[in-house]
Short mmCIF file of C-alpha atoms in Angstrom, two decimals:
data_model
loop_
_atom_site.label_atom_id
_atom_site.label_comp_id
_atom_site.label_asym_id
_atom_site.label_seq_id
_atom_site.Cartn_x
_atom_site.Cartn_y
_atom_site.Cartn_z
CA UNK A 1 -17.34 58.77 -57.06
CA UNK A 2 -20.38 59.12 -54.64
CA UNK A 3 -21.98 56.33 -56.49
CA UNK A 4 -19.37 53.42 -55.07
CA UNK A 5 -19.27 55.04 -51.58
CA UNK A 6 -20.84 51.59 -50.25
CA UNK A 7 -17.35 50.09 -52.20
CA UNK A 8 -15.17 51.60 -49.83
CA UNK A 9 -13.56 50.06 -46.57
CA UNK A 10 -15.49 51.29 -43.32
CA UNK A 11 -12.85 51.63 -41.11
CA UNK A 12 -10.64 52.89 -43.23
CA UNK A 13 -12.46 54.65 -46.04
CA UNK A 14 -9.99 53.14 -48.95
CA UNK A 15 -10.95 52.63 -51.82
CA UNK A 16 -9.13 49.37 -53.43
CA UNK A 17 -11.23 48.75 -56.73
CA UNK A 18 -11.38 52.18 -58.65
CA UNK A 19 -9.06 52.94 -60.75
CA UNK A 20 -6.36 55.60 -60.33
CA UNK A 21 -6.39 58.47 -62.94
CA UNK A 22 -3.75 58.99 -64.94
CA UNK A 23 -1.90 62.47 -65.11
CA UNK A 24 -3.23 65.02 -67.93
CA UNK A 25 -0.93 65.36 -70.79
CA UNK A 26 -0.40 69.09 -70.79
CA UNK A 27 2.07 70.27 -72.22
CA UNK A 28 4.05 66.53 -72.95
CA UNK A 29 1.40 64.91 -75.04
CA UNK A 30 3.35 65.38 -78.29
CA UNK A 31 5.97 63.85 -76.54
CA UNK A 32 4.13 60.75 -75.23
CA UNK A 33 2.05 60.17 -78.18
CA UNK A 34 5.16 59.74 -79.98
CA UNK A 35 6.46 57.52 -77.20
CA UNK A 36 3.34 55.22 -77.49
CA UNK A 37 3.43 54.90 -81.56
CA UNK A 38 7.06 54.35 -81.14
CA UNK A 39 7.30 51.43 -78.54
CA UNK A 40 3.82 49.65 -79.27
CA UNK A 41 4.94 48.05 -82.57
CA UNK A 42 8.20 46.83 -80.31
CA UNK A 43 6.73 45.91 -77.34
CA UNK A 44 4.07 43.60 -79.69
CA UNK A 45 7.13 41.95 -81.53
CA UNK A 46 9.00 41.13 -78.24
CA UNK A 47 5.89 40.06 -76.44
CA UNK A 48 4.91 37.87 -78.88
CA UNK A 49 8.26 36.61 -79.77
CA UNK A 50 8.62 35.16 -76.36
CA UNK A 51 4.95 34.05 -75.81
CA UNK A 52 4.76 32.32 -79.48
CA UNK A 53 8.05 31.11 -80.00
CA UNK A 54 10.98 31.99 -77.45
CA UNK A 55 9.04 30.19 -74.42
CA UNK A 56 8.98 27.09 -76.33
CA UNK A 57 12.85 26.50 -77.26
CA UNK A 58 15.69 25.10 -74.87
CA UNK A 59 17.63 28.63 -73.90
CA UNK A 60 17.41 27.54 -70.64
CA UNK A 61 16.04 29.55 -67.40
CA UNK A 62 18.73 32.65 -68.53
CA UNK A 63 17.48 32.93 -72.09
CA UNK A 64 13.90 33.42 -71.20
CA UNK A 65 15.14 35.79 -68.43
CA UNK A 66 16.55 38.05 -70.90
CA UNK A 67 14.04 37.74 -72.94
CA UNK A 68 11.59 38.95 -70.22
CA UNK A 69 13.68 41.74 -69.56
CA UNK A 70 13.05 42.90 -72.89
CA UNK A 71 9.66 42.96 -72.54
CA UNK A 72 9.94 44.70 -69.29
CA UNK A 73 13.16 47.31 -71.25
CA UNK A 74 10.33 48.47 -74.07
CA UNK A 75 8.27 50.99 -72.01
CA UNK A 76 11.39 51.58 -69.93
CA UNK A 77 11.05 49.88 -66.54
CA UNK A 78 14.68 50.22 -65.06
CA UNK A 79 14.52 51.83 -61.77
CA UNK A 80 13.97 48.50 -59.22
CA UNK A 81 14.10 49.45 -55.30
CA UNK A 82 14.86 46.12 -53.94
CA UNK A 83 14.60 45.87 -50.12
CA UNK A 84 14.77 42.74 -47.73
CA UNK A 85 13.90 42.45 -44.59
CA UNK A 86 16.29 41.74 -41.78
CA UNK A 87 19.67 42.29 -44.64
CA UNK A 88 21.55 45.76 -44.47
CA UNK A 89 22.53 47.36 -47.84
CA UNK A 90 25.58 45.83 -49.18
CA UNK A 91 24.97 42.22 -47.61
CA UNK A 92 22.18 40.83 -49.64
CA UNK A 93 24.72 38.27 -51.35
CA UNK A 94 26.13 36.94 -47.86
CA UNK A 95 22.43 35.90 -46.76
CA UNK A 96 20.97 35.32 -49.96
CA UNK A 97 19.80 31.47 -49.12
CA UNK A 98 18.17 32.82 -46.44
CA UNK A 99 16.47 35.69 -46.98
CA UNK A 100 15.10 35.69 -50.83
CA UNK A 101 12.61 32.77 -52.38
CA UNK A 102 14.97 29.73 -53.89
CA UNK A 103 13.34 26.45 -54.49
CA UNK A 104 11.04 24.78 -53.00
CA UNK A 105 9.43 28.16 -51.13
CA UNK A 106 6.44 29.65 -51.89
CA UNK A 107 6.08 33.57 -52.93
CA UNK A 108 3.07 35.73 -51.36
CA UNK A 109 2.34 38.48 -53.66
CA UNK A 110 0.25 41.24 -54.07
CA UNK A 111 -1.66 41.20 -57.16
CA UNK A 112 -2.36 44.83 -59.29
CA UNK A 113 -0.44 44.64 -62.91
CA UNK A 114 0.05 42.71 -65.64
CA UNK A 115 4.10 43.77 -64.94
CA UNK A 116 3.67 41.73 -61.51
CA UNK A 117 3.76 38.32 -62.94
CA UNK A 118 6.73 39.05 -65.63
CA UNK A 119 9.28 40.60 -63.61
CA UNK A 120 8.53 37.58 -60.91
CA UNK A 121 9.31 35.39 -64.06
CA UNK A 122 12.17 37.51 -64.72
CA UNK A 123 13.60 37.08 -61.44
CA UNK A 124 12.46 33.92 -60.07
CA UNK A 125 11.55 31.78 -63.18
CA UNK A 126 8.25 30.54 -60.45
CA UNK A 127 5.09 27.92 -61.17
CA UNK A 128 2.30 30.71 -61.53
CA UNK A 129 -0.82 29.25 -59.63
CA UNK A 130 -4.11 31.01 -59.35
CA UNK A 131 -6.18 31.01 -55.98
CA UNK A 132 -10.07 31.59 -55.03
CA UNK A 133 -11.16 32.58 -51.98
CA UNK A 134 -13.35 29.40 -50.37
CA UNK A 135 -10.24 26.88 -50.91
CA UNK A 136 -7.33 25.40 -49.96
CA UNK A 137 -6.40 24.08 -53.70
CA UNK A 138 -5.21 26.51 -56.44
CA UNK A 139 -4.98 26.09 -60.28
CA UNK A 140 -1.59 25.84 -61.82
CA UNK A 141 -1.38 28.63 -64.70
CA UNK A 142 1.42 29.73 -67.12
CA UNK A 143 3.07 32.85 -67.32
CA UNK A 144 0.58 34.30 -69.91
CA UNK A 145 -2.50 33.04 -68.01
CA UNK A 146 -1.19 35.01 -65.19
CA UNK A 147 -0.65 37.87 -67.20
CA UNK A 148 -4.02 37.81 -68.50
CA UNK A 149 -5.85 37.08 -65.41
CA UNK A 150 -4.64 40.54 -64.12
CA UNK A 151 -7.42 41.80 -66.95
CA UNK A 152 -9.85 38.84 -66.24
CA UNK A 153 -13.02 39.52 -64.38
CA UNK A 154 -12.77 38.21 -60.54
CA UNK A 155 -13.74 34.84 -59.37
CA UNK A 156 -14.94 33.47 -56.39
CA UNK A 157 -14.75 29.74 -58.07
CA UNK A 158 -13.24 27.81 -60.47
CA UNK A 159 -14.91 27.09 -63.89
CA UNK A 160 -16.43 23.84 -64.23
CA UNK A 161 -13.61 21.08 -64.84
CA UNK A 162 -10.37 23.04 -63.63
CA UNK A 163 -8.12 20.49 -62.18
CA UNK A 164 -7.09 22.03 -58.49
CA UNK A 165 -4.22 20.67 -56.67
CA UNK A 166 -2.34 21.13 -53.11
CA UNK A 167 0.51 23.78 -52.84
CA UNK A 168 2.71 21.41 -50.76
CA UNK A 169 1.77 18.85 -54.15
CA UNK A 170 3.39 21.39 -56.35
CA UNK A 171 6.23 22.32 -53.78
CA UNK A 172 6.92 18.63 -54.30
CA UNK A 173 6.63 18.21 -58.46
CA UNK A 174 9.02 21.39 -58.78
CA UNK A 175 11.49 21.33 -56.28
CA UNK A 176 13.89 23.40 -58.59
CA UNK A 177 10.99 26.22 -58.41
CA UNK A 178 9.71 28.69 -56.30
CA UNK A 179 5.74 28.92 -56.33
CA UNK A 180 4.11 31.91 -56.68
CA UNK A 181 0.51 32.57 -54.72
CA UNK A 182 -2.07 35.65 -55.39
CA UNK A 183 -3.65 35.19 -52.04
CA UNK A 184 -6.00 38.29 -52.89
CA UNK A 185 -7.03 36.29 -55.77
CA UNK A 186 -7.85 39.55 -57.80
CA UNK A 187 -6.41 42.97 -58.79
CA UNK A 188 -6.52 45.93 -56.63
CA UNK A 189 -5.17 49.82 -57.27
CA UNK A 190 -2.49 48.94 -55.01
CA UNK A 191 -3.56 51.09 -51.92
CA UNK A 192 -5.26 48.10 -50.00
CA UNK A 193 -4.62 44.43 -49.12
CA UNK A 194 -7.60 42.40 -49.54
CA UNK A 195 -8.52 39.12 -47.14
CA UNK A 196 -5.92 36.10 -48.09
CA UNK A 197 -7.45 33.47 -49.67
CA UNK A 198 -6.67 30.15 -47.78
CA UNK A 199 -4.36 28.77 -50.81
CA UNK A 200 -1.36 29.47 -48.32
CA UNK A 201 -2.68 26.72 -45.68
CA UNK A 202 -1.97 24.17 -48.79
CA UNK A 203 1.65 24.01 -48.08
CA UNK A 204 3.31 21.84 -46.25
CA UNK A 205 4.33 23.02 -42.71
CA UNK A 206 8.21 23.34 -43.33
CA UNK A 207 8.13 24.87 -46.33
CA UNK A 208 8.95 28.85 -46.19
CA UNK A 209 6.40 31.47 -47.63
CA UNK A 210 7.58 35.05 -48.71
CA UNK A 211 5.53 37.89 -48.77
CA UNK A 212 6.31 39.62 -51.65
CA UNK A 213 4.92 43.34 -52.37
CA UNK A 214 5.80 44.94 -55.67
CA UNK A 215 4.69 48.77 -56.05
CA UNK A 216 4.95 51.13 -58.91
CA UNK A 217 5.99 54.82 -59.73
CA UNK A 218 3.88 56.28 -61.07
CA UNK A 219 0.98 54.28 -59.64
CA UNK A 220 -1.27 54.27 -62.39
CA UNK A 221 -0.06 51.16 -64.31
CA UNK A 222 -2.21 49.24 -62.55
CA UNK A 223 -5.59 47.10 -63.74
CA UNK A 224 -8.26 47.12 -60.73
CA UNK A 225 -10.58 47.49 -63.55
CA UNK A 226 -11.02 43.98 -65.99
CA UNK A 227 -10.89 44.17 -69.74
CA UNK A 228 -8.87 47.03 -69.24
CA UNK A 229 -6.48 46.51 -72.11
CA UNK A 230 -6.02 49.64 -74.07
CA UNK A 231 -5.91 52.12 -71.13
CA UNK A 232 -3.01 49.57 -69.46
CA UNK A 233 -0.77 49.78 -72.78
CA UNK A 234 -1.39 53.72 -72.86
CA UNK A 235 -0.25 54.62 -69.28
CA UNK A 236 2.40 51.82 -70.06
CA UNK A 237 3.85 52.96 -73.35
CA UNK A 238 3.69 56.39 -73.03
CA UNK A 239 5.37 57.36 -70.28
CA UNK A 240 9.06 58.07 -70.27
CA UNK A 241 9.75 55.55 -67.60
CA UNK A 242 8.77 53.64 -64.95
CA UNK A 243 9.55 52.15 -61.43
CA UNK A 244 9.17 49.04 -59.04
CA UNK A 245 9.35 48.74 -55.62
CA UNK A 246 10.09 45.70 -54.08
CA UNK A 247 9.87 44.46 -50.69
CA UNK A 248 10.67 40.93 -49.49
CA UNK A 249 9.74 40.20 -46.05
CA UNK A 250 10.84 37.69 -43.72
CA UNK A 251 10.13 33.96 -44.42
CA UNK A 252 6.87 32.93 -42.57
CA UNK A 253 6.01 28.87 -42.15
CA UNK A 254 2.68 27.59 -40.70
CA UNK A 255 3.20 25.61 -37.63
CA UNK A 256 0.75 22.15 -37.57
CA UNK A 257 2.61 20.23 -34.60
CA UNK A 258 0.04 18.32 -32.01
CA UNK A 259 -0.06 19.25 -28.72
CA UNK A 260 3.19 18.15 -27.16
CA UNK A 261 2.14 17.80 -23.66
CA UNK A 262 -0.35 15.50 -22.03
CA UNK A 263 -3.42 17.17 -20.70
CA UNK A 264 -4.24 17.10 -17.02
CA UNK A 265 -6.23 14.49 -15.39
CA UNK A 266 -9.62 16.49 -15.07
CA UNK A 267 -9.14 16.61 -19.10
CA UNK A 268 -8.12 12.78 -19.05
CA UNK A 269 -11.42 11.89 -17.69
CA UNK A 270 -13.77 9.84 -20.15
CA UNK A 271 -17.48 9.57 -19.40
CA UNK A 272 -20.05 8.11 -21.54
CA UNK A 273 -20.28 11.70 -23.69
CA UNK A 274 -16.70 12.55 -23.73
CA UNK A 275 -13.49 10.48 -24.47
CA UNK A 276 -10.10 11.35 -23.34
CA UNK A 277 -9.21 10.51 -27.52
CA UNK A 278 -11.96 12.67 -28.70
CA UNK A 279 -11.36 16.13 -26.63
CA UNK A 280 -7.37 15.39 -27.40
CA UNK A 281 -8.55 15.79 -31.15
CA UNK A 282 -10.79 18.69 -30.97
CA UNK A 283 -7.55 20.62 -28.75
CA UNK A 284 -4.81 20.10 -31.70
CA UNK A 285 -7.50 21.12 -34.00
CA UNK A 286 -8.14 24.27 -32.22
CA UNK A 287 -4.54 24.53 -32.36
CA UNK A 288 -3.87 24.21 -35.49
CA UNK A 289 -6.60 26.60 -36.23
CA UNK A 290 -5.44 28.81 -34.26
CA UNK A 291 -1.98 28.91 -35.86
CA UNK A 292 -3.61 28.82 -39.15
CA UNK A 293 -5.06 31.71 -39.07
CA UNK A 294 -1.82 33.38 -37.28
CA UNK A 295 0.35 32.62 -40.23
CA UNK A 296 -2.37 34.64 -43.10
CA UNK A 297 -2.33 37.41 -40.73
CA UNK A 298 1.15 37.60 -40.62
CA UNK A 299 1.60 37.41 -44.53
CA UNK A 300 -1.13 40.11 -44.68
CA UNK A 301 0.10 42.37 -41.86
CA UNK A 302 3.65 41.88 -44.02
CA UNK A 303 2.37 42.80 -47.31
CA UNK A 304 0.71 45.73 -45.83
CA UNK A 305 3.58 47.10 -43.95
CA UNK A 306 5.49 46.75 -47.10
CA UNK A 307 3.22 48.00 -49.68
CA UNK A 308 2.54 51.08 -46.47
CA UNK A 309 -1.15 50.14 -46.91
CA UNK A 310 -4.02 49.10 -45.13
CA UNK A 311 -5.86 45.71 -44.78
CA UNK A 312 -9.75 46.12 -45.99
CA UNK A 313 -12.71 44.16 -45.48
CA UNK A 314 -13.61 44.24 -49.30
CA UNK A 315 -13.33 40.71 -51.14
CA UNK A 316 -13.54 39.14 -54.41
CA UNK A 317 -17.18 39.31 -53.92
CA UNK A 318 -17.63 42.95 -52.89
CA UNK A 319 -15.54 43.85 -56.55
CA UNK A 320 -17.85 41.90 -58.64
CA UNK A 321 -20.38 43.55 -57.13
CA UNK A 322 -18.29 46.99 -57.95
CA UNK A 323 -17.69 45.83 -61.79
CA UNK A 324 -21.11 45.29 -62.44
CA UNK A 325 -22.21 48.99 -61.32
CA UNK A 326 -19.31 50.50 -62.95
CA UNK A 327 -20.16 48.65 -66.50
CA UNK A 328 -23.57 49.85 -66.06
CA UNK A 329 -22.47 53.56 -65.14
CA UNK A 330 -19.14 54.06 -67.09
CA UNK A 331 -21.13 55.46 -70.13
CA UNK A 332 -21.87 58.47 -68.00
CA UNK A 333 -18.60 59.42 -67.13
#
């Protein structure tokens, strides 16, 4: 692991892009190779089932939720820790307008599995809407192109002709659905939080935006690595069970209002560079920069503290960078 040294946070010495081994099979591997022959012909049939044909017919929001748990039942993920911030065990339902996503919010997540976007589907029934790190717009994606794009190589762009629209544009065509954000904009092993991409600055200023950070136990089900197909269904399917953490934090909304009170009469003075208009301008801007860039360090600080990880320095850039060494050196390992 020498080689990716120069892939590895500075301050912190994490490691967000390599992939996390699996445990050896020992003594169990009878036991899970049976597992994995067993549950991969039914977790094709359900998978497909909804994908091909069960997405497509009027069940309504409930029938495709219980389809998704099916897909999520096959390899056996029950055990769901679901904490919110600010709501004591056993009062969830009293504050539950509140303090989880409804419509007409927008969900934060952290990005590492396949299994992130389907049990958000399976709980939320969201618009799926992949981001990129140099702007404001995302692309609106279904349920399988968000699956998929937890396999897909990382991105700093947009492919030539993808239609990119405004969050608070969205917020506004589905107001019966939450929207759902990768701000990292690619996969990680789930032991960093990379720099939010500036997607969340798209929404409007009311509207509320819930970091959401979804863990896993064990921690290996996870696809920092693209193309990584086979060795996902493995760990997946042949392991007796599996686990999600959850962690809602507390609604966060970015603040544009203009300054609210006049500025004082040495900043009122115009001259013939500066006009009382023009340095009024460049204040709220500052402003709202300011606040800008308060509101994606809160999200991050919040899916950090959640996910108890660190924030890195390492980008969608620094990981292509990683993938290309690593397809150049895998053969050696």
């Amino acid at each position: 692991m020498e080689k990716f040294s120069q892939f590895r946070d500075r301050g912190s010495g994490i490691a967000p892009f390599l992939p996390i081994p699996s445990e050896p099979l020992g003594l169990q591997a009878p036991i899970r190779v049976f597992l994995f022959c067993f549950r991969l012909p039914l977790f094709i049939f359900v998978t497909l089932a909804y994908f091909l044909i069960l997405q497509w017919l009027p069940i309504g929001s409930l029938g495709k939720k219980a389809a998704l748990w099916c897909i999520l039942g096959v390899p056996s993920i029950w055990w769901i820790d679901l904490q919110v911030d600010g709501v004591r065990k056993g009062s969830l339902s009293k504050q539950r307008q509140a303090r989880l996503p409804q419509p007409g919010s927008v969900i934060a997540s952290s990005f590492t599995s396949p299994i992130d976007a389907i049990y958000l589907a399976a709980i939320f029934d969201p618009i799926f809407t992949a981001s990129y790190p140099n702007t404001r717009q995302v692309e609106r994606i279904s349920l399988l192109q968000a699956v998929l794009r937890a396999f897909a190589s990382p991105s700093t762009r947009p492919k030539p002709g993808t239609q990119l629209v405004d969050v608070a544009s969205l917020v506004e065509q589905y107001p019966s659905r939450p929207i759902v954000i990768f701000p990292e904009c690619t996969t990680t092993n789930g032991r960093a939080i990379l720099p939010l991409s500036e997607s969340l600055l798209g929404a409007a200023s009311k509207t509320k935006i819930f970091p959401v950070s979804l863990r896993y136990s064990p921690a290996d089900v996870v696809t920092p690595l693209p193309g990584s197909y086979i060795s996902f269904l493995w760990t997946l399917l042949s392991k007796p069970t599996h686990g999600i953490r959850v962690r809602i934090a507390e609604a966060a909304a970015i603040a544009r209002s203009p300054l609210d009170t006049p500025p004082s009469r040495s900043t009122r003075k115009s001259t013939y560079n500066t006009n009382y208009l023009d340095t009024l301008d460049e204040l709220a801007a500052d402003s709202e920069a300011v606040m800008e860039k308060a509101m994606l360090d809160h999200v991050g600080e919040a899916l950090a503290r959640m996910g108890r990880v660190k924030r890195v320095g390492l980008g969608v850039k620094e990981k292509q960078d990683f993938v290309r060494m690593w397809t150049k050196t895998r053969s050696t390992w």
